[in-house]
Tab-separated table of C-alpha atoms in Angstrom:
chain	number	residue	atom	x	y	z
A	1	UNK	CA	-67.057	43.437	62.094
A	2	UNK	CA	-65.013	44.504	64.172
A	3	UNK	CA	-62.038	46.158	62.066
A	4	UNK	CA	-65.611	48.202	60.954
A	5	UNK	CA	-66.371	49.756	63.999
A	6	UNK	CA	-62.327	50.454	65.006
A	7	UNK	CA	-62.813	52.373	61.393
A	8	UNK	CA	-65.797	54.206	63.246
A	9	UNK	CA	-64.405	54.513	66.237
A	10	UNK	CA	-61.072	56.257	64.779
A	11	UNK	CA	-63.172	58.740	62.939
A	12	UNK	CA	-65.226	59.651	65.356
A	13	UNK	CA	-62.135	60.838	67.474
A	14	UNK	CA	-60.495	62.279	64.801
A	15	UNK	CA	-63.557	64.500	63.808
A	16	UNK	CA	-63.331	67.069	66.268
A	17	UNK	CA	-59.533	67.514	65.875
A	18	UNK	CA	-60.028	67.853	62.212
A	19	UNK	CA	-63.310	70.389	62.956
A	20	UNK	CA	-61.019	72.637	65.297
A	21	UNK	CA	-57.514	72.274	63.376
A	22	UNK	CA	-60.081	73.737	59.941
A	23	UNK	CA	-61.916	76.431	62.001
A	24	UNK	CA	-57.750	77.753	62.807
A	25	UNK	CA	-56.974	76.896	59.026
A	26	UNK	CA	-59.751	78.842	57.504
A	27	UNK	CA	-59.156	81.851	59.411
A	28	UNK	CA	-56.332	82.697	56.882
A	29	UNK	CA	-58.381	82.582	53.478
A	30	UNK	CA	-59.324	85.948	52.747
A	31	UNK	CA	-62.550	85.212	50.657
A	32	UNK	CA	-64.719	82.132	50.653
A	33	UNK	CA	-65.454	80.177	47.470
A	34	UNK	CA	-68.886	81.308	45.974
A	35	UNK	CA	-71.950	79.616	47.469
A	36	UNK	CA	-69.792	77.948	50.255
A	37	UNK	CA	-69.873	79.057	54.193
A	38	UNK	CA	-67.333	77.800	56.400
A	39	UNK	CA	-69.619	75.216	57.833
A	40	UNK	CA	-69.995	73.412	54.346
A	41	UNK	CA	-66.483	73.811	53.167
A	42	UNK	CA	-65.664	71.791	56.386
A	43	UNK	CA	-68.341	69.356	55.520
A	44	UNK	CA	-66.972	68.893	52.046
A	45	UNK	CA	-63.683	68.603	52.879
A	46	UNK	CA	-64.205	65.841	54.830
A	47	UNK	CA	-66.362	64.329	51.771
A	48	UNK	CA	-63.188	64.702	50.188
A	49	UNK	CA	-60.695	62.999	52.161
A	50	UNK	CA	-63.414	59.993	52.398
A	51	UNK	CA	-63.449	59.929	48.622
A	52	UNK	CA	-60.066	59.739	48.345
A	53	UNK	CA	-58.465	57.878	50.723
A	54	UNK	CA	-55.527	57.095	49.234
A	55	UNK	CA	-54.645	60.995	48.660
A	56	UNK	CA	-54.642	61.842	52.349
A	57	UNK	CA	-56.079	65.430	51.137
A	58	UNK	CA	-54.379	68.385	53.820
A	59	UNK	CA	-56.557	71.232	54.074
A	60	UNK	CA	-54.142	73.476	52.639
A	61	UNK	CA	-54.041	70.705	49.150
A	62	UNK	CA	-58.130	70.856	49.701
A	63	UNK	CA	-57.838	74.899	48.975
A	64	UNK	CA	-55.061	75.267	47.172
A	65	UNK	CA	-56.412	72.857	44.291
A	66	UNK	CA	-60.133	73.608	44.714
A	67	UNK	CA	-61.594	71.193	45.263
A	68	UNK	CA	-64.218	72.222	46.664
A	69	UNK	CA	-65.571	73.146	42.960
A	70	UNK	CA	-64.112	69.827	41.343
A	71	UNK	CA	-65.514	66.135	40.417
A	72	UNK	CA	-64.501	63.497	41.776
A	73	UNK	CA	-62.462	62.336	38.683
A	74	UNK	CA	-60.663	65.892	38.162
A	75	UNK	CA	-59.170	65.342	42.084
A	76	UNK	CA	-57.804	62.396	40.983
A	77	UNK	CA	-55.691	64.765	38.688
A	78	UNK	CA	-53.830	66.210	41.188
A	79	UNK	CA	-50.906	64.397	42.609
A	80	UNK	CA	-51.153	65.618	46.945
A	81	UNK	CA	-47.894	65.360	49.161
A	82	UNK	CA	-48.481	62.228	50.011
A	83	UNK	CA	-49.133	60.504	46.731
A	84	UNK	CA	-45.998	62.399	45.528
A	85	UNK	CA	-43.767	61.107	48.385
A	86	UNK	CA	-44.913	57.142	47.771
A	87	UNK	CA	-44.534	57.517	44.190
A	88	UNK	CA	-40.833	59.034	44.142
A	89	UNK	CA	-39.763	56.953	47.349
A	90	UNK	CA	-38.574	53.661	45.437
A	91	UNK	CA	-36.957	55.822	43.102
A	92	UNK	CA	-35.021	58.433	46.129
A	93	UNK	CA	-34.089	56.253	48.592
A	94	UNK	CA	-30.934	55.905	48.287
A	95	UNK	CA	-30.544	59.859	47.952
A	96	UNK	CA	-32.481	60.887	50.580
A	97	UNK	CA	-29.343	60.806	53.339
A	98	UNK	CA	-27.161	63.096	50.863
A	99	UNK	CA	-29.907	65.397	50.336
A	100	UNK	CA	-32.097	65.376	53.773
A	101	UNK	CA	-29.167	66.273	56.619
A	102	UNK	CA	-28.301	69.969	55.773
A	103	UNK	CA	-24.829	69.412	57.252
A	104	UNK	CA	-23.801	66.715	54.939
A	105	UNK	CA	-25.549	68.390	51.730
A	106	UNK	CA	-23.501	71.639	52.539
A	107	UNK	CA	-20.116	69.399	51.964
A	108	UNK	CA	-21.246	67.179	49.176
A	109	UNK	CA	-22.252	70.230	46.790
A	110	UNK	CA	-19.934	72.628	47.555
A	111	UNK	CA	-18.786	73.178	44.175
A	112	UNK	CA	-22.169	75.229	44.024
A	113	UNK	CA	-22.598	77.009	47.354
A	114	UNK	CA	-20.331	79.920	48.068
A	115	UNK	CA	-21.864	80.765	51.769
A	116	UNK	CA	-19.578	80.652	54.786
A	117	UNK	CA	-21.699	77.967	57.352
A	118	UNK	CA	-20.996	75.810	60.506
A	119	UNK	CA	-22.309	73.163	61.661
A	120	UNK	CA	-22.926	73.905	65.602
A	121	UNK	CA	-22.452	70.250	66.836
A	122	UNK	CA	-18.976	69.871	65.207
A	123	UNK	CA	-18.507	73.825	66.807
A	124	UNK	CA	-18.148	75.053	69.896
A	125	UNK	CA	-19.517	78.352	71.529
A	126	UNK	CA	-16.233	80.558	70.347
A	127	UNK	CA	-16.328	79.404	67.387
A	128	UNK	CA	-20.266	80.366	66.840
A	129	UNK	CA	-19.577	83.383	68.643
A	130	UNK	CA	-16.706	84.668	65.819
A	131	UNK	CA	-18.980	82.912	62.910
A	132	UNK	CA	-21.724	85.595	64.510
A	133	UNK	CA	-19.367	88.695	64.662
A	134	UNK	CA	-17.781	88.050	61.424
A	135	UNK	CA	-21.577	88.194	59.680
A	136	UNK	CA	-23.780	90.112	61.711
A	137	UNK	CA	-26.551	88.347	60.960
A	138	UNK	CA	-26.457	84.594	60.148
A	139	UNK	CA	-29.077	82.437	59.659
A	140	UNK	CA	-29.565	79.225	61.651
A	141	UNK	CA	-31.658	76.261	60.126
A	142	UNK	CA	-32.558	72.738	61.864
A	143	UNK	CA	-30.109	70.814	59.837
A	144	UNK	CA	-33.059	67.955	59.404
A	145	UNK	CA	-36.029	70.332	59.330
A	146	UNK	CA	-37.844	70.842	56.180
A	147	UNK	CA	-41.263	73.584	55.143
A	148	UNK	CA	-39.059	76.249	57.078
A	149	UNK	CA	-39.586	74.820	60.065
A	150	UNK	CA	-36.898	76.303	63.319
A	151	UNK	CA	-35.953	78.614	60.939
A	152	UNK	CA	-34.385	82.078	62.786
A	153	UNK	CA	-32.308	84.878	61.591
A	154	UNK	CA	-30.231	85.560	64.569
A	155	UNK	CA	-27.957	89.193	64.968
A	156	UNK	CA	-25.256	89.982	67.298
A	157	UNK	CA	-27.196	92.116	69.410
A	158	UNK	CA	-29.991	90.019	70.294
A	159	UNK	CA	-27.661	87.519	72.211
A	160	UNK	CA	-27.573	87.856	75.860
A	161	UNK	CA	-26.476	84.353	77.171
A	162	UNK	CA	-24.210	82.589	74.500
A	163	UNK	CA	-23.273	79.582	76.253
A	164	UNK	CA	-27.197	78.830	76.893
A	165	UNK	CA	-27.960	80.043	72.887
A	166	UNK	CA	-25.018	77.930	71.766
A	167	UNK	CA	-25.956	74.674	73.924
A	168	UNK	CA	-29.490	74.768	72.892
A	169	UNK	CA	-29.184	75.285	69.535
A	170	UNK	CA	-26.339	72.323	69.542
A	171	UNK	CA	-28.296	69.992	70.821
A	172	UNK	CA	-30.962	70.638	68.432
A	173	UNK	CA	-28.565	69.649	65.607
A	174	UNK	CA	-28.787	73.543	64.129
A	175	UNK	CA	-26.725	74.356	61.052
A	176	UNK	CA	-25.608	78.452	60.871
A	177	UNK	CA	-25.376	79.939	57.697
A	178	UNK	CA	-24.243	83.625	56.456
A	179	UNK	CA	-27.290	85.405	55.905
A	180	UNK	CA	-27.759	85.795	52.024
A	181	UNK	CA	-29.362	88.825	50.836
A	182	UNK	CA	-31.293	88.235	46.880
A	183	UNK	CA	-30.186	89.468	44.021
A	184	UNK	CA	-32.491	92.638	43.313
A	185	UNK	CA	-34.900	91.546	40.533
A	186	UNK	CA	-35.759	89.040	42.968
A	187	UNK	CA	-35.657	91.075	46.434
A	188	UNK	CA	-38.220	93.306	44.384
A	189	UNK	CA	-40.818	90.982	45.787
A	190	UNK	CA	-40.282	90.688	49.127
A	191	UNK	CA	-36.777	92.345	50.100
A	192	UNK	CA	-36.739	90.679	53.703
A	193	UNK	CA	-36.367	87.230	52.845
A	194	UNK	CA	-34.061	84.857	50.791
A	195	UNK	CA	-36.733	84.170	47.671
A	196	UNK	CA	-35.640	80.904	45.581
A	197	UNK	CA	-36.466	78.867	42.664
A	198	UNK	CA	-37.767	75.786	43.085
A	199	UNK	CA	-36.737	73.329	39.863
A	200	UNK	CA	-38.058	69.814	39.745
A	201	UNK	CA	-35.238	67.294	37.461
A	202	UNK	CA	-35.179	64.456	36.833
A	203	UNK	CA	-31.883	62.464	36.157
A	204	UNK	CA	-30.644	59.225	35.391
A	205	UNK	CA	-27.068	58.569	33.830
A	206	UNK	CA	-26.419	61.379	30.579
A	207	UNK	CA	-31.141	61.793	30.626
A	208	UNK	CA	-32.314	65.363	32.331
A	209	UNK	CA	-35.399	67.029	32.461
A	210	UNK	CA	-37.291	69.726	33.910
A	211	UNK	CA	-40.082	68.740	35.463
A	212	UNK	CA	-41.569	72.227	36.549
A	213	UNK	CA	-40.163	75.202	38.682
A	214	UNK	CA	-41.647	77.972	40.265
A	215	UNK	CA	-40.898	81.316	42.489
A	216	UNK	CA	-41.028	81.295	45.983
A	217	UNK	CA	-40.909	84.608	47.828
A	218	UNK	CA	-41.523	86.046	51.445
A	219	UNK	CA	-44.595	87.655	52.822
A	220	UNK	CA	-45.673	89.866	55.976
A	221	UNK	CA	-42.094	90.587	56.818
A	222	UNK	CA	-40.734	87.077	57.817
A	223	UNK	CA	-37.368	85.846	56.264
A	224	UNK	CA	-38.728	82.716	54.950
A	225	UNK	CA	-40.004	82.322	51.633
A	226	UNK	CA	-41.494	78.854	51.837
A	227	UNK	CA	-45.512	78.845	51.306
A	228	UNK	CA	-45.683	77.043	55.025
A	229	UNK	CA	-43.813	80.100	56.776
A	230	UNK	CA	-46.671	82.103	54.944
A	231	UNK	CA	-44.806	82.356	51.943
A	232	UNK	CA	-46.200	83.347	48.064
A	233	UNK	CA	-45.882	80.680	45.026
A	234	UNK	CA	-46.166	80.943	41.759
A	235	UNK	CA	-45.492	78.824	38.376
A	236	UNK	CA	-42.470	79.266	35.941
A	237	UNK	CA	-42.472	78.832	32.135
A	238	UNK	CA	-39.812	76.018	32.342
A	239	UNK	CA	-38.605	76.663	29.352
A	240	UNK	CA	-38.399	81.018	29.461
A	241	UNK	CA	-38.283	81.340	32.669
A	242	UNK	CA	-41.180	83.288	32.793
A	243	UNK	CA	-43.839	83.703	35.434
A	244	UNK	CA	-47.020	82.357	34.076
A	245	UNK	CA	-49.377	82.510	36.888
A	246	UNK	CA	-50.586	84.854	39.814
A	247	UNK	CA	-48.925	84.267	43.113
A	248	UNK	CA	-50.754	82.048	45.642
A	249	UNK	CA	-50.790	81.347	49.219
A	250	UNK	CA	-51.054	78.137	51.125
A	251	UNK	CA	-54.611	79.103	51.899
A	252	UNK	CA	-55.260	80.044	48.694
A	253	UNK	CA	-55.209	83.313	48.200
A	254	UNK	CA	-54.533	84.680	44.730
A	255	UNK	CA	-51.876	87.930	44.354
A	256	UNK	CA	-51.679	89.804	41.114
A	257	UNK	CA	-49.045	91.885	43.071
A	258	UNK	CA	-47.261	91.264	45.849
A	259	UNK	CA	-49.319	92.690	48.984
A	260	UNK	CA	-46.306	94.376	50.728
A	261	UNK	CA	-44.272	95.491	47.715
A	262	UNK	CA	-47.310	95.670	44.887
A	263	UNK	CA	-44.722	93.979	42.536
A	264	UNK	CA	-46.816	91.946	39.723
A	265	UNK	CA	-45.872	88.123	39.502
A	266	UNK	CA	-47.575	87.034	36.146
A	267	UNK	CA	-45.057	87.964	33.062
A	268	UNK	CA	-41.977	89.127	34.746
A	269	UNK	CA	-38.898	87.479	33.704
A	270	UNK	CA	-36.611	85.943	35.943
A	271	UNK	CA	-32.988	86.720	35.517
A	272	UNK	CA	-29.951	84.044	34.571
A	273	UNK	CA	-32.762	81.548	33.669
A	274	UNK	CA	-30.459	79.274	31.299
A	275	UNK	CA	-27.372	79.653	34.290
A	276	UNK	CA	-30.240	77.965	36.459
A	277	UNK	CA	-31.012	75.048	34.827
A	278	UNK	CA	-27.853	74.268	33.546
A	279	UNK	CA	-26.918	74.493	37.556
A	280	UNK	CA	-29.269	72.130	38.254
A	281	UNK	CA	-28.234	69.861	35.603
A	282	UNK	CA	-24.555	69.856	36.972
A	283	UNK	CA	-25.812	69.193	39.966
A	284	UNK	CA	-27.994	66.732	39.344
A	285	UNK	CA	-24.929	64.407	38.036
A	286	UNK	CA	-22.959	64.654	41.557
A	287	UNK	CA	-24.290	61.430	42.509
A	288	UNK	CA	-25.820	58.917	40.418
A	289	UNK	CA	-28.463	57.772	42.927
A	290	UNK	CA	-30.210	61.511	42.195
A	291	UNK	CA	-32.972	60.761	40.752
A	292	UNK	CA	-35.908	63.283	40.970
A	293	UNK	CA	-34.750	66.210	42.856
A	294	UNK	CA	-36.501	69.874	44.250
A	295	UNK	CA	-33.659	72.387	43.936
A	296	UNK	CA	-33.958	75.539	45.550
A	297	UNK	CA	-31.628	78.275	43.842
A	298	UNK	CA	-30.940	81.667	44.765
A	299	UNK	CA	-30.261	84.170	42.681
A	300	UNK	CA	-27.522	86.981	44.595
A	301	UNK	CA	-26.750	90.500	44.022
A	302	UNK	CA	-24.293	90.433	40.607
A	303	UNK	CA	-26.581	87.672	38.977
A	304	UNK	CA	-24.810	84.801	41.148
A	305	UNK	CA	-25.966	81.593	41.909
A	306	UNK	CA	-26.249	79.556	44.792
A	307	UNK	CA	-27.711	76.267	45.623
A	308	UNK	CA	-29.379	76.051	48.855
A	309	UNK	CA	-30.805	72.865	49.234
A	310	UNK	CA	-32.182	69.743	47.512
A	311	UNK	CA	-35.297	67.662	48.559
A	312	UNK	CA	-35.359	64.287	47.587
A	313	UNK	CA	-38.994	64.277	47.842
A	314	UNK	CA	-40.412	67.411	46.345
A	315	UNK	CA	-43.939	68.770	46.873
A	316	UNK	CA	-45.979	69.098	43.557
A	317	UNK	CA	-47.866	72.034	44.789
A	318	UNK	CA	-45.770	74.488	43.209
A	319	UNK	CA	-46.520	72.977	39.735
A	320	UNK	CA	-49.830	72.295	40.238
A	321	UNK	CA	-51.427	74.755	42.608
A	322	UNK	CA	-51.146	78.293	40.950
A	323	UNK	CA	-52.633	77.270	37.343
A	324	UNK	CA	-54.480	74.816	38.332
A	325	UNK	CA	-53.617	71.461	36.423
A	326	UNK	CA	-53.359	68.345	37.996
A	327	UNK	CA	-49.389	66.213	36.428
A	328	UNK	CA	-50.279	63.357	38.842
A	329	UNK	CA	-50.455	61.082	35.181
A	330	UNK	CA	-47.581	63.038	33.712
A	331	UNK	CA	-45.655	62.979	36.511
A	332	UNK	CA	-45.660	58.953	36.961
A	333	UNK	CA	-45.327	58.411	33.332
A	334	UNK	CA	-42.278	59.980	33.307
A	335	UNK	CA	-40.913	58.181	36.081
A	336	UNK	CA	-41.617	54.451	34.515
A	337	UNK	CA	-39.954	56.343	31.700
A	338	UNK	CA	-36.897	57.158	33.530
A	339	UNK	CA	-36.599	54.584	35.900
A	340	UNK	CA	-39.138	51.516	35.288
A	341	UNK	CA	-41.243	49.910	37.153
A	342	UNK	CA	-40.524	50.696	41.176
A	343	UNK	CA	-40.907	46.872	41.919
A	344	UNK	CA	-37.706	46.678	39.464
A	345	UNK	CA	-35.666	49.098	40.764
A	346	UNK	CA	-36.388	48.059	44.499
A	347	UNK	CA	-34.646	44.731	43.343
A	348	UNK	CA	-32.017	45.830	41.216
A	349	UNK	CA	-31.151	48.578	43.242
């Protein structure tokens, strides 16, 4: 009885947290679903995250997949962050150091990244200082952050005190990079920010595959393209290259065109497609504990290529989100496929 009301107890706190963290979440969806006030989206969300406990639902997942307009047996379709992260975790273990710490991924793929980049904690403030002249404009990255999160483009003349800068931003483990600027049938979009592919592989031994990938670009200015930073999403033909959906936003708002450039997502091709994946692919055989893997590419001015980073725990949003199909079946069909049973490979491996 008692475990009940601690149950009770924990909801009851967490309500109004949830109530005021949705009334600052659904501020940024531009139109309401038909028949549904703000009041009774809140009030079905949180039938939602009852119903499916397991799913740990965000707000932004609630939106994003409507759910709001779905049975309880087409939710179960869609595979949310959290789902996705337990399912791959037996699997990316062993990955996730080489992949996670910026620092370390920047020397382990090298082969593939062409950007000039310190790491301020092996650095001193001369040396950041020259990095800064040399470029201009660099950008500087948490080197264990992830969603965008303490990301800053930084220029010359916004530095005052260096030694404070340089201190704080050592001690916060930040990586600088060279500012990358996108190659032009992807700066079309949004031409202040770095847009990327995201492409979902799997790997094991000589066995690839392309899971899904999708477009990531900038919005309202900012130099992040990631969908958390306020970014724009949208699905990719995996085998074309194609856009096949409108763009979406973490709140999810639909874009036929971009709403700062009025460049159309759905149908437009993107450039050095094939050169992509078959970047990935090399990539993917670096290590042999790379199993399923979220690599974002950038495409730069002259059609080259340049990794930026691999997650070892990729959201399924992108793949799911802007055409609205659920792969949470797909998705851990192919991994028994690939990899067995996770009880197995926990032993074995």
């Amino acid at each position: 009885m008692s475990n009940v009301f601690t149950v009770i107890y924990k909801n009851l706190k967490a309500y109004p947290v949830l109530r005021r963290r949705f009334t600052n979440y659904i501020q940024g969806v531009h139109e309401l679903p038909e028949g549904f006030s703000k009041r009774k989206l809140f009030y079905d969300y949180i039938k939602v995250r009852r119903n499916n406990p397991e799913k740990r639902v965000s707000m932004s997942e609630y939106m994003i997949f409507a759910f709001y307009n779905l049975s309880a047996d087409e939710q179960k379709k869609y595979l949310t962050d959290t789902e996705a992260t337990l399912l791959m975790r037996p699997y990316n273990a062993e990955s996730e150091p080489y992949l996670k710490n910026k620092a370390q991924f920047m020397e382990l793929f090298s082969e593939f990244i062409s950007r000039d980049w310190l790491y301020l904690p092996d650095s001193n403030v001369d040396e950041f200082m020259a990095f800064l002249h040399k470029h201009g404009s660099i950008a500087l990255k948490p080197a264990l952050s992830s969603w965008g999160i303490g990301f800053r483009k930084l220029s010359v003349d916004e530095v005052d005190d260096p030694v404070s800068l340089f201190n704080e931003l050592s001690e916060k483990l930040y990586i600088a990079e060279e500012f990358l600027q996108s190659d032009k049938e992807l700066a079309k979009y949004h031409p202040e920010s770095l847009n990327t592919l995201r492409v979902i592989t799997f790997g094991l031994g000589d066995r690839f595959k392309v899971f899904g990938a999708g477009l990531r670009v900038g919005n309202n200015g900012l130099h992040v393209d990631n969908a958390h930073g306020g970014g724009i999403f949208c699905e990719l033909d995996i085998e074309t290259g194609k856009i096949i959906t409108d763009g979406l936003d973490e709140c999810g708002n639909y874009y036929k065109v971009h709403p700062m450039t009025g460049v159309e997502f759905k149908g437009q091709q993107i450039p050095y497609w094939d050169d992509i994946i078959a970047l990935c692919r090399k990539a993917a055989k670096t290590l042999p504990c790379l199993h399923v893997v979220g690599w974002d590419v950038a495409v730069l001015p002259g059609g080259k290529l340049e990794l930026i980073e691999g997650n070892h725990n990729p959201g399924m949003n992108i793949v799911q989100a802007p055409a609205k199909h659920g792969v949470k079946d797909k998705f851990a069909s192919l991994l028994l496929d690939f990899y067995g049973p996770a009880e197995n490979w926990s032993k074995n491996n």
